[in-house]
Amino acid sequence: MPLSLDDLRKKTSVSRRDKQRFVTPILIETAEERELAFDFCRYFAEVAAHAKRQRDFSEQYLIERAGGDFKLARGLISAMLGFYTWESESFDERLPAEDFARLQEMGLARPGALRLALYDYVNSGERSGFVTSRERAEVLELFAAGVGLEPELVDELLYLDAEENALLKLRTRQDGESYRSPTADEVVRRYNRMAVEALLYNATEIIFSFGMTLPGLLIKRIGYYSKEFQIPFDLDYNASGEVQLRLYGPAQAFGPPTKHSERLARLTFIILALARRVAASENGAATETFSGPRTSVLEPAPGGRKKSATSPAQVTDRLANLIHSATAQVYIRDKTFYFNVSAVAQYLAPAEKVELEEIAEEAQEEAMPESGSNLALHEATVPYTVAKPFDTAAYFKQKEATRREFDSAVEADFYQEFVALAREGHTAGWQIEREPDAIALPHHNLIFIPDFAFQRGSERVYLEVIGFWTPEYRNRKLEKLEKLKRYGDYKLLLAVAQELKAEFNEGPHGEKRELHFPAVYYKNRLRPTEIVTLLQKEYDDRAGRLELVGAARSGVESLLVEQGFVPERELYGLLQVYNKTELLAALMKLEASAVYAEGYGLCSELYLQASGAALEDSLNRQERLSLEEAAAALSIAGLTVDTPAIEALVNVLPGIEVSRPSLFEIYVQREGTALEVPLMAMPVPKSRRARR
């Protein structure tokens, strides 16, 4: 927990020019104060070593050691309690093993149970629940004799869990082992961090300025953690042309000005830690920046990666160069102050331990499928098996963890549903990408980070989901969309919540306003099918792809010569088509010397003749074949076979057909073959008169 504002040492000032108020925490920097931190470490270590209780702890003594500065003393005590804690002593720690075992057998192994037993003893007999001060010693002696302990010890055990009797102990790890005693430097770093937190916990807005050069990977991580902490943010360029990150507090949402400032403070420390990681990176990831009118902040800078030793001083300098300024708007007693966070960043300890991925690993972006690869429409051919019972709790836990990575449940559900449709081949070849690269137009003061991107071949379309709304948010969003349409040739779709339709389609005076990009409106749920329909309507390049079908003719002909047929799933990739309608149109334009078997592929005449002859030969030896036997017969004949789709091949062979005598049986046989289906003898029901 941070320091309270009453215990925080701080300096305030007022600008004479614009009357703005400024606040700065007074941190521990001098040698005398660091020596004082060492004295506090020694005092706490002695209290813990001699098992002194909280009633023996003297805050007044520590204030006198701090020269009467009670704010500094209380701040250092709070910092020390980050390493130590007051814990009640248990009976097994206070008593010998024999006495503790006896009390445990009696069910009196806790102070509360011992007090309850004493109250029951007093309530019984002649006393009827009342004991005078003169009778207390006698009653306590009789009760102690009943439990086999000395009266003085029983009197101590009765209130062993009281706050004043707590012992000072080092905090323990999850494995039960105690941490080591802190050093003075560690206490100083914790104090300084808590002092900064005290102001940030009362902040409503924080603005970072990154200069003209911005690490794109840093922006992606900021976007991820802002979603994790549910803190709205915005990226743009300020009047000086510097990249500016603005973290919005609860003033942009609901509640009092400091309602969510704890998360805002944590996100600020994480951003500082990420910036320090980038500055200290030795593998060259920090050189991946943009400067100038690039279309993406993640575009890698030219040149290879170089490793070099980096000193702490160099890291501090590079951190200062990376973050030019960081200013927080703080509320103190209903007055607004401005706090320069970057001025004290070098005194802060690293951010609390969070799982920050290595920046170098982030550089290995998952590449989208190349044109013509893995974009075929086909059903899964590998059977699945249930390896273990469905774990409902684990499913919902994983689902909740996935949702936390998105801005809203709408985006999380949309992404999962779209991925499922793409896996089944129902998205017309469009593949979805999360957290795409940001779009940067420095000369027009614009940085735009879309929610998703769709890729199909060389075509790339972005999607922005608009659900969160305040008037300020709407105005910023519309301004960015207008700039993006005016100055950039980008393909973008909008998904707008139904309740915001009027707000985005009407101007400030009620006049009609047209959105700058194609949009769909959703209510509670964004359907992937609506997005696919809009993609096909606005950005379908079918005509252009069909014009290039002729270039694939030689590749198709060579496969026909080599293996006799081209599987249907390979045709989608070779011809650059994404559904059955496009495939049929491409085959008509291709004019290949082959026969198309729907569901199987493109087959040469020789391949069909050889397949028919091989199956006829097998049917001469047995009346019918299973699909597996038919595939084996074709393989024995030296033919390349697409086994999962062999039924589609049999359907185009003359004189041969597929028969399904039952739901679970399927056979290959000659046309007109009658199968003998055994009929079960059904019992003849008795008439009513016979039953009587």
XYZ file of C-alpha atoms in Angstrom:
692
model
C 0.000 0.000 0.000
C 1.230 3.535 -0.687
C 1.738 6.196 1.927
C -1.205 8.302 2.958
C -1.139 11.870 1.704
C -0.931 13.047 5.330
C 2.314 11.085 5.854
C 3.818 12.029 2.474
C 6.627 14.555 2.379
C 5.927 16.769 -0.615
C 6.603 20.175 -2.093
C 3.927 22.244 -3.825
C 4.254 25.329 -5.977
C 2.094 27.576 -8.162
C 3.105 28.897 -11.550
C 2.925 32.674 -11.742
C 2.234 32.593 -15.472
C -0.791 30.286 -15.715
C -1.566 29.695 -12.004
C -1.128 25.917 -12.378
C -0.275 23.967 -9.242
C 2.616 21.501 -9.140
C 3.505 18.840 -6.591
C 6.708 16.833 -6.115
C 7.346 14.085 -3.547
C 10.418 14.490 -1.361
C 12.398 11.288 -1.828
C 15.283 9.849 0.155
C 18.460 10.964 -1.597
C 20.937 12.268 0.999
C 23.535 10.177 2.810
C 22.070 11.144 6.199
C 18.643 9.815 5.263
C 20.169 6.609 3.875
C 22.004 6.175 7.196
C 18.666 6.655 8.933
C 17.207 3.852 6.784
C 20.072 1.640 7.979
C 19.171 2.445 11.619
C 15.557 1.446 10.948
C 16.737 -1.852 9.442
C 18.820 -2.531 12.539
C 15.977 -1.645 14.923
C 13.484 -3.895 13.129
C 16.012 -6.758 13.027
C 16.558 -6.464 16.810
C 12.817 -6.438 17.530
C 12.348 -9.557 15.412
C 15.397 -11.341 16.841
C 14.396 -10.762 20.485
C 10.758 -11.751 19.877
C 9.460 -8.417 21.139
C 5.751 -7.831 20.883
C 3.909 -5.003 19.211
C 3.319 -3.315 22.545
C 7.090 -3.063 22.940
C 7.503 -1.398 19.526
C 8.247 2.306 19.978
C 7.229 4.563 17.107
C 8.181 7.572 19.216
C 11.767 6.304 19.452
C 11.985 6.068 15.651
C 10.523 9.560 15.246
C 13.222 10.891 17.568
C 15.857 9.005 15.521
C 14.473 10.838 12.454
C 15.054 14.190 14.138
C 11.377 14.692 14.891
C 10.307 14.297 11.248
C 7.259 12.108 11.872
C 6.366 11.949 8.151
C 9.781 10.509 7.285
C 9.654 8.098 10.230
C 6.164 6.834 9.422
C 7.108 6.495 5.755
C 10.147 4.389 6.618
C 8.057 2.273 9.003
C 5.572 1.625 6.172
C 8.455 0.694 3.874
C 9.895 -1.684 6.487
C 6.512 -3.355 6.897
C 6.767 -4.336 3.261
C 9.481 -6.773 4.390
C 8.197 -7.511 7.919
C 4.739 -8.266 9.257
C 3.062 -8.496 12.651
C 1.839 -12.048 13.273
C 0.070 -13.572 16.258
C 1.998 -16.293 18.063
C 0.307 -19.692 17.967
C 0.007 -22.151 20.850
C 2.370 -24.660 19.215
C 5.042 -21.936 19.109
C 4.461 -20.724 22.668
C 3.964 -24.031 24.533
C 6.047 -27.170 24.937
C 4.998 -30.042 22.718
C 3.389 -32.010 25.608
C 1.237 -29.104 26.785
C 0.176 -28.235 23.247
C -0.769 -31.858 22.526
C -2.904 -31.955 25.685
C -4.730 -28.747 24.779
C -5.220 -30.005 21.233
C -6.879 -33.168 22.520
C -9.193 -30.992 24.599
C -10.046 -28.824 21.588
C -8.379 -25.752 23.126
C -5.571 -25.161 20.612
C -6.648 -21.562 19.874
C -7.036 -18.468 22.066
C -10.669 -18.161 21.028
C -11.432 -21.745 22.056
C -9.623 -21.236 25.373
C -11.602 -18.056 26.107
C -14.866 -19.818 25.278
C -13.985 -22.674 27.662
C -13.240 -20.157 30.418
C -16.566 -18.369 29.831
C -18.414 -21.695 30.010
C -16.618 -22.493 33.262
C -17.582 -19.140 34.767
C -21.197 -19.490 33.590
C -21.511 -22.830 35.353
C -21.899 -23.297 39.086
C -22.626 -20.619 41.657
C -21.034 -17.660 39.876
C -23.668 -17.507 37.100
C -21.365 -15.710 34.706
C -20.014 -13.012 37.043
C -16.582 -12.863 38.693
C -15.342 -9.923 40.731
C -11.795 -8.631 40.480
C -10.944 -10.212 43.852
C -12.255 -13.603 42.700
C -10.486 -13.518 39.319
C -7.180 -14.987 40.533
C -8.945 -17.851 42.329
C -11.141 -18.693 39.310
C -8.195 -18.510 36.936
C -6.171 -20.830 39.181
C -8.973 -23.399 39.288
C -9.471 -23.228 35.516
C -5.696 -23.523 34.897
C -5.565 -26.606 37.060
C -8.265 -28.164 34.922
C -6.205 -27.730 31.735
C -2.874 -28.593 33.387
C -1.130 -25.212 33.048
C 0.106 -22.438 35.322
C -2.389 -19.592 35.904
C 0.062 -16.962 34.649
C 0.551 -18.917 31.422
C -3.197 -19.357 30.937
C -3.697 -15.631 31.460
C -1.152 -14.980 28.689
C -2.621 -17.575 26.325
C -6.132 -16.150 26.630
C -5.130 -13.020 24.693
C -2.230 -14.325 22.662
C -4.039 -13.299 19.440
C -4.495 -9.673 20.528
C -2.903 -7.066 18.288
C -0.642 -5.790 21.028
C 0.794 -9.300 21.529
C 1.735 -9.847 17.874
C 5.360 -10.679 17.038
C 7.403 -8.994 14.318
C 8.464 -11.542 11.692
C 9.961 -11.498 8.233
C 7.451 -12.156 5.474
C 7.441 -15.679 4.066
C 7.508 -16.991 0.524
C 4.925 -19.343 -0.912
C 7.128 -22.306 -0.018
C 7.046 -21.268 3.661
C 10.640 -20.015 3.857
C 11.224 -16.527 5.267
C 12.730 -13.762 3.220
C 16.098 -12.391 4.276
C 16.392 -9.112 6.171
C 16.253 -6.089 3.836
C 19.201 -3.823 3.189
C 19.091 -0.058 3.568
C 19.154 0.432 -0.216
C 16.142 -1.851 -0.628
C 14.223 0.073 2.016
C 15.103 3.386 0.351
C 13.908 2.135 -3.049
C 10.661 0.923 -1.516
C 10.106 4.206 0.299
C 10.675 6.210 -2.884
C 8.326 3.981 -4.829
C 5.614 4.281 -2.171
C 6.006 8.068 -2.156
C 5.425 8.207 -5.918
C 2.522 5.757 -5.607
C 0.882 8.021 -3.026
C 0.518 10.710 -5.706
C -0.278 8.356 -8.577
C -3.041 6.706 -6.556
C -4.723 10.107 -6.570
C -4.160 10.712 -10.307
C -6.895 10.949 -12.935
C -4.758 11.237 -16.072
C -1.148 10.533 -17.055
C 0.534 11.732 -20.246
C 3.756 10.209 -21.628
C 5.783 11.896 -24.351
C 8.107 9.581 -26.326
C 9.742 12.003 -28.710
C 9.842 11.550 -32.463
C 10.990 7.918 -32.311
C 8.768 5.248 -30.823
C 9.469 1.505 -30.248
C 6.505 -0.246 -31.818
C 6.792 -3.333 -29.597
C 6.505 -1.099 -26.547
C 3.205 0.229 -27.885
C 1.842 -3.291 -28.361
C 2.662 -4.196 -24.751
C 1.114 -0.954 -23.506
C -2.037 -1.876 -25.405
C -2.049 -5.335 -23.828
C -1.621 -4.114 -20.241
C -4.122 -1.277 -20.677
C -6.690 -3.955 -21.535
C -5.536 -6.027 -18.566
C -6.104 -3.096 -16.179
C -9.126 -1.737 -18.121
C -7.555 1.690 -18.532
C -8.528 3.621 -21.702
C -5.579 5.119 -23.582
C -4.979 7.210 -26.660
C -1.984 7.752 -28.931
C -1.403 10.846 -31.013
C 1.159 13.546 -31.727
C 1.373 16.711 -29.665
C 1.999 20.221 -30.945
C 5.770 19.571 -30.965
C 5.397 16.524 -33.204
C 6.212 14.048 -30.417
C 4.386 10.769 -29.931
C 2.083 11.170 -26.938
C 0.441 8.445 -24.851
C -2.480 9.504 -22.687
C -3.839 7.176 -19.984
C -7.358 8.121 -18.978
C -8.557 7.675 -15.448
C -12.121 7.348 -14.145
C -12.988 10.897 -15.207
C -13.452 9.340 -18.650
C -15.796 6.700 -17.255
C -17.764 6.776 -14.026
C -17.201 7.293 -10.323
C -15.073 9.647 -8.204
C -11.806 11.024 -9.652
C -9.614 8.522 -7.771
C -11.815 5.412 -8.074
C -9.481 3.442 -10.382
C -6.219 5.256 -9.722
C -4.571 2.180 -8.187
C -4.695 0.452 -11.562
C -3.586 3.656 -13.244
C -0.541 3.791 -10.952
C 0.331 0.139 -11.564
C 0.097 0.628 -15.318
C 2.408 3.645 -15.048
C 5.078 1.590 -13.281
C 4.735 -1.169 -15.858
C 5.227 1.315 -18.701
C 8.361 2.637 -17.007
C 9.624 -0.933 -16.561
C 8.892 -1.753 -20.216
C 10.698 1.380 -21.340
C 13.649 0.438 -19.144
C 13.616 -3.072 -20.658
C 13.722 -1.606 -24.148
C 16.520 0.793 -23.211
C 18.581 -1.963 -21.596
C 17.984 -4.561 -24.292
C 21.245 -5.893 -25.619
C 19.874 -7.783 -28.584
C 18.963 -4.765 -30.670
C 15.197 -4.962 -30.193
C 15.206 -1.350 -29.027
C 16.305 -0.243 -32.465
C 12.992 -1.349 -33.987
C 11.461 2.110 -34.204
C 9.716 4.317 -36.681
C 10.575 7.854 -37.607
C 8.795 9.664 -40.386
C 5.759 8.767 -42.463
C 5.839 4.982 -42.150
C 2.565 3.109 -42.246
C 3.348 0.994 -39.195
C 5.102 1.693 -35.932
C 6.330 -1.896 -35.980
C 8.261 -1.598 -39.214
C 11.776 -2.824 -38.367
C 14.590 -0.409 -38.774
C 17.224 -1.281 -41.389
C 20.378 -3.024 -40.345
C 21.193 -6.093 -38.297
C 21.145 -6.541 -34.566
C 24.242 -5.775 -32.580
C 25.060 -6.839 -29.054
C 26.972 -4.508 -26.798
C 27.528 -4.061 -23.094
C 25.295 -1.419 -21.529
C 26.081 0.269 -18.241
C 23.356 1.396 -15.810
C 24.216 5.012 -16.537
C 23.759 4.430 -20.263
C 20.431 2.724 -19.585
C 19.256 5.739 -17.551
C 20.311 8.097 -20.339
C 18.568 5.998 -22.977
C 15.454 5.763 -20.797
C 15.430 9.542 -20.555
C 15.790 9.737 -24.324
C 12.983 7.215 -24.784
C 10.479 8.917 -22.436
C 10.860 12.663 -22.787
C 8.257 13.432 -20.157
C 5.569 11.840 -18.011
C 3.064 14.118 -16.285
C 0.244 13.054 -13.958
C -2.806 15.103 -13.069
C -3.311 14.609 -9.307
C -6.196 15.520 -7.005
C -5.221 16.623 -3.497
C -8.007 17.907 -1.276
C -10.234 18.687 -4.277
C -7.503 20.707 -5.980
C -5.727 19.780 -9.202
C -1.933 19.457 -9.177
C 0.527 18.352 -11.856
C 3.234 15.829 -11.005
C 6.315 15.339 -13.205
C 6.765 11.550 -12.963
C 9.756 11.435 -15.314
C 11.751 13.663 -12.936
C 11.761 10.924 -10.277
C 11.754 7.833 -12.537
C 15.451 7.124 -11.937
C 14.828 6.738 -8.190
C 12.131 4.110 -8.574
C 12.559 0.387 -8.104
C 11.562 -1.790 -11.049
C 7.848 -2.368 -11.398
C 6.264 -5.104 -9.331
C 7.032 -8.545 -10.641
C 4.820 -9.227 -13.642
C 5.344 -11.694 -16.423
C 6.796 -9.313 -19.009
C 7.741 -11.202 -22.163
C 11.162 -10.636 -23.625
C 11.031 -7.814 -26.136
C 13.285 -9.783 -28.454
C 10.787 -12.643 -28.608
C 8.035 -10.195 -29.497
C 9.940 -9.318 -32.675
C 9.186 -12.771 -34.084
C 5.723 -11.891 -35.381
C 3.465 -14.685 -36.489
C 3.419 -14.402 -40.258
C 0.126 -14.599 -42.101
C -0.296 -17.507 -44.542
C 1.244 -16.835 -47.899
C -0.931 -16.406 -50.923
C -2.361 -19.741 -51.950
C -1.251 -21.710 -48.899
C -3.472 -23.083 -46.166
C -6.433 -21.116 -47.452
C -8.318 -24.015 -49.041
C -11.892 -24.815 -48.145
C -12.105 -28.348 -46.827
C -13.535 -30.258 -43.910
C -11.410 -31.806 -41.229
C -10.430 -35.334 -42.231
C -8.750 -36.490 -39.027
C -11.165 -38.163 -36.588
C -11.119 -36.901 -33.035
C -11.380 -38.811 -29.801
C -12.378 -37.692 -26.328
C -9.284 -38.289 -24.216
C -10.760 -37.235 -20.880
C -14.049 -35.994 -19.426
C -14.956 -32.378 -20.126
C -13.789 -30.118 -17.295
C -16.441 -27.403 -17.020
C -14.543 -25.374 -14.405
C -11.325 -25.401 -16.444
C -13.242 -24.404 -19.579
C -14.805 -21.332 -18.000
C -11.526 -20.419 -16.300
C -9.724 -20.518 -19.657
C -12.541 -18.582 -21.277
C -12.341 -15.861 -18.631
C -8.539 -15.669 -19.024
C -8.970 -15.260 -22.772
C -11.543 -12.519 -22.335
C -9.179 -10.531 -20.141
C -6.870 -10.137 -23.135
C -9.534 -8.161 -25.008
C -11.128 -4.779 -24.486
C -14.548 -6.367 -24.017
C -16.429 -9.643 -24.048
C -17.829 -8.661 -27.457
C -14.339 -8.658 -28.994
C -13.334 -11.895 -27.230
C -16.406 -13.786 -28.443
C -16.057 -12.372 -31.964
C -12.427 -13.458 -32.240
C -13.105 -16.990 -31.016
C -16.099 -17.428 -33.324
C -14.237 -16.048 -36.341
C -11.278 -18.367 -35.747
C -13.674 -21.323 -35.523
C -15.352 -20.345 -38.803
C -11.987 -19.868 -40.509
C -10.893 -23.314 -39.342
C -13.963 -24.811 -41.013
C -13.414 -22.770 -44.192
C -16.468 -20.505 -43.898
C -14.759 -17.086 -43.998
C -14.073 -16.948 -47.768
C -10.349 -17.236 -47.110
C -10.109 -14.309 -44.693
C -7.799 -14.915 -41.724
C -8.047 -12.804 -38.570
C -5.134 -11.223 -36.707
C -5.212 -9.786 -33.197
C -3.331 -6.645 -32.152
C -2.218 -5.626 -35.662
C 0.496 -3.073 -36.225
C -0.427 0.513 -35.460
C -0.971 2.962 -38.314
C 1.144 6.077 -37.936
C 0.862 9.334 -39.884
C 3.230 11.672 -38.016
C 2.737 14.635 -40.339
C -0.991 14.584 -39.630
C -0.845 13.975 -35.878
C -2.365 10.501 -36.149
C -1.618 7.141 -34.561
C -4.392 4.607 -35.010
C -4.395 1.132 -33.427
C -7.180 -1.047 -34.888
C -8.615 -3.955 -32.935
C -8.243 -6.615 -35.653
C -6.869 -7.132 -39.137
C -8.067 -9.511 -41.846
C -5.675 -10.973 -44.399
C -6.422 -12.780 -47.649
C -3.530 -13.133 -50.020
C -2.094 -9.654 -50.402
C -5.338 -7.991 -49.306
C -5.334 -6.532 -45.771
C -8.367 -4.932 -44.109
C -8.588 -3.533 -40.570
C -11.526 -3.668 -38.149
C -12.294 -1.190 -35.398
C -14.885 -2.206 -32.777
C -16.561 0.814 -31.172
C -18.392 0.035 -27.966
C -17.047 2.200 -25.121
C -18.463 5.688 -25.355
C -18.228 9.144 -23.825
C -18.624 12.410 -25.737
C -14.862 12.972 -25.588
C -14.199 9.456 -26.847
C -16.650 9.871 -29.728
C -15.092 13.135 -30.826
C -11.549 11.725 -30.711
C -12.591 8.598 -32.600
C -14.398 10.528 -35.343
C -11.457 12.897 -35.718
C -9.048 9.993 -36.157
C -11.308 8.247 -38.670
C -11.621 11.452 -40.673
C -7.850 11.891 -40.808
C -7.344 8.248 -41.699
C -9.754 8.542 -44.612
C -8.362 11.859 -45.815
C -4.640 11.224 -45.607
C -4.222 7.448 -45.830
C -5.312 4.856 -48.362
C -6.309 2.257 -45.780
C -9.037 -0.351 -45.912
C -11.047 -0.316 -42.725
C -14.344 -1.654 -41.400
C -16.253 -0.327 -38.399
C -18.364 -2.336 -35.963
C -20.463 0.139 -33.960
C -22.729 -0.685 -31.040
C -26.381 -0.217 -31.975
C -26.996 2.271 -29.165
C -24.274 4.531 -30.584
C -25.677 4.598 -34.125
C -27.376 7.942 -33.700
C -24.338 9.464 -31.992
C -22.040 8.530 -34.865
C -24.514 9.369 -37.651
C -25.536 12.798 -36.368
C -23.469 15.956 -36.079
C -23.376 18.296 -33.064
C -26.448 20.169 -34.370
C -28.471 17.134 -35.421
C -27.383 17.164 -39.056
C -26.840 13.853 -40.839
C -23.282 12.610 -40.853
C -21.865 9.758 -42.915
C -19.252 7.436 -41.527
C -15.989 7.474 -43.422
C -15.751 3.682 -43.678
C -18.195 0.786 -44.188
C -19.870 -0.181 -40.932
C -22.064 -2.789 -39.314
C -24.105 -2.222 -36.186
C -24.301 -4.880 -33.526
C -26.401 -5.392 -30.411
C -24.803 -7.352 -27.556
C -22.960 -9.621 -30.009
C -20.864 -9.040 -33.126
C -21.474 -11.823 -35.665
C -18.493 -12.955 -37.774
C -20.820 -13.775 -40.687
C -21.843 -10.115 -40.918
C -18.204 -9.059 -41.063
C -17.419 -11.658 -43.755
C -20.398 -10.448 -45.786
C -19.204 -6.852 -45.503
C -15.640 -7.855 -46.426
C -16.882 -9.620 -49.538
C -19.081 -6.692 -50.469
C -16.561 -3.901 -49.992
C -13.145 -5.467 -50.553
C -13.678 -8.565 -52.683
C -11.009 -8.857 -55.403
C -12.590 -11.809 -57.182
C -12.476 -10.261 -60.658
C -8.784 -9.497 -60.379
C -7.960 -12.967 -59.101
C -9.917 -14.672 -61.861
C -7.950 -12.693 -64.433
C -4.786 -14.358 -63.129
C -6.123 -17.912 -63.388
C -4.359 -18.471 -66.705
C -0.986 -18.119 -65.017
C -1.709 -21.261 -62.964
C -2.513 -23.408 -66.001
C 1.032 -24.796 -66.380
C 1.190 -25.784 -62.712
C -2.152 -27.591 -62.898
C -1.200 -29.412 -66.099
C 2.103 -30.573 -64.613
C 0.308 -32.031 -61.556
C -2.164 -33.806 -63.841
C 0.705 -35.395 -65.743
C 2.609 -36.273 -62.559
C -0.147 -37.804 -60.391
C -3.209 -37.899 -62.631
C -5.338 -35.558 -60.537
C -5.177 -32.357 -58.463
C -6.974 -32.553 -55.082
C -9.707 -29.991 -54.607
C -8.028 -28.400 -51.590
C -4.883 -27.777 -53.689
C -6.961 -26.228 -56.471
C -8.088 -23.471 -54.088
C -4.502 -22.498 -53.449
C -3.270 -22.843 -57.047
C -6.152 -20.837 -58.521
C -6.365 -18.300 -55.671
C -10.071 -18.897 -55.001
C -11.838 -19.168 -51.680
C -15.259 -20.775 -52.235
C -17.003 -23.247 -54.519
C -18.554 -20.591 -56.738
C -15.157 -19.008 -57.418
C -13.637 -22.457 -58.014
C -16.182 -23.373 -60.691
C -15.720 -20.003 -62.398
C -11.935 -20.419 -62.323
C -12.110 -23.949 -63.788
C -14.268 -22.715 -66.657
C -11.736 -19.984 -67.326
C -8.834 -22.412 -66.985
C -10.122 -24.748 -69.742
C -7.943 -27.613 -68.554
C -8.089 -30.976 -70.369
C -9.511 -32.786 -67.350
C -12.746 -33.655 -65.564
C -13.761 -31.976 -62.325
C -15.091 -34.368 -59.677
C -16.860 -32.273 -57.062
C -15.410 -32.922 -53.633
C -12.411 -34.810 -55.056
C -10.543 -32.634 -57.526
C -9.516 -32.273 -61.154
C -8.880 -35.663 -62.819
C -7.385 -36.551 -66.177
C -9.205 -38.970 -68.522
C -6.452 -41.567 -68.112
C -6.724 -41.347 -64.319
C -10.484 -41.938 -64.416
C -10.128 -44.855 -66.813
C -7.411 -46.476 -64.677
C -9.464 -45.943 -61.505
C -12.559 -47.512 -63.060
C -10.567 -50.503 -64.336
C -8.919 -51.091 -60.935
C -12.271 -51.053 -59.113
C -13.910 -53.297 -61.757
C -11.128 -55.809 -61.308
C -11.636 -55.832 -57.523
C -15.408 -56.145 -57.892
C -14.915 -59.202 -60.087
C -13.442 -60.955 -57.047
C -15.990 -59.758 -54.476
C -19.450 -58.306 -54.715
C -18.821 -55.066 -52.819
C -15.953 -53.059 -51.323
C -15.670 -50.809 -48.339
C -14.199 -47.354 -48.931
C -10.924 -48.476 -47.355
C -10.807 -51.537 -49.640
C -11.549 -49.365 -52.678
C -8.729 -46.966 -51.763
C -6.357 -49.901 -51.269
C -7.305 -51.325 -54.681
C -6.478 -48.005 -56.374
C -3.176 -47.749 -54.512
C -2.213 -51.294 -55.534
C -2.890 -50.274 -59.141
C -0.239 -47.540 -58.724
C -2.659 -44.596 -58.576
C -2.324 -41.603 -56.265
C -5.483 -41.439 -54.169
C -7.071 -38.822 -51.932
C -8.409 -41.433 -49.507
C -10.754 -39.237 -47.400
C -12.561 -38.039 -50.561
C -12.683 -41.335 -52.465
C -16.489 -41.413 -52.323
C -16.581 -38.305 -54.514
C -14.321 -40.055 -57.045
C -16.513 -43.174 -57.220
C -19.569 -41.028 -57.946
C -18.111 -39.920 -61.325
C -16.923 -43.369 -62.460
C -19.321 -45.038 -64.985
C -20.865 -48.350 -63.968
C -19.888 -48.011 -60.302
C -21.901 -46.533 -57.459
C -21.819 -45.956 -53.699
C -24.452 -47.749 -51.631
C -25.558 -46.977 -48.066
C -27.612 -49.868 -46.705
C -27.646 -48.278 -43.231
C -26.519 -45.219 -41.388
C -23.240 -46.862 -40.397
C -22.446 -48.802 -43.602
C -21.130 -47.601 -46.949
C -19.966 -49.764 -49.860
C -18.673 -49.489 -53.423
C -20.463 -51.780 -55.918
C -21.558 -52.098 -59.549
C -24.615 -50.137 -60.547
C -27.842 -52.097 -60.115
C -26.466 -54.555 -57.580
C -29.153 -55.559 -55.110
C -27.950 -56.020 -51.567
C -29.613 -58.544 -49.317
C -30.714 -56.760 -46.175
C -31.709 -59.156 -43.364
C -35.153 -58.445 -41.969
C -35.847 -58.992 -38.286
C -38.882 -61.106 -37.423
C -41.422 -58.868 -35.753
C -43.839 -60.404 -33.209
C -47.500 -60.305 -34.233
C -49.483 -58.306 -31.692
C -52.456 -60.024 -30.138
C -55.947 -58.667 -30.639
C -57.740 -57.065 -27.742
C -60.087 -60.047 -27.489
C -57.172 -62.485 -27.441
C -55.385 -60.442 -24.767
C -58.490 -60.585 -22.644
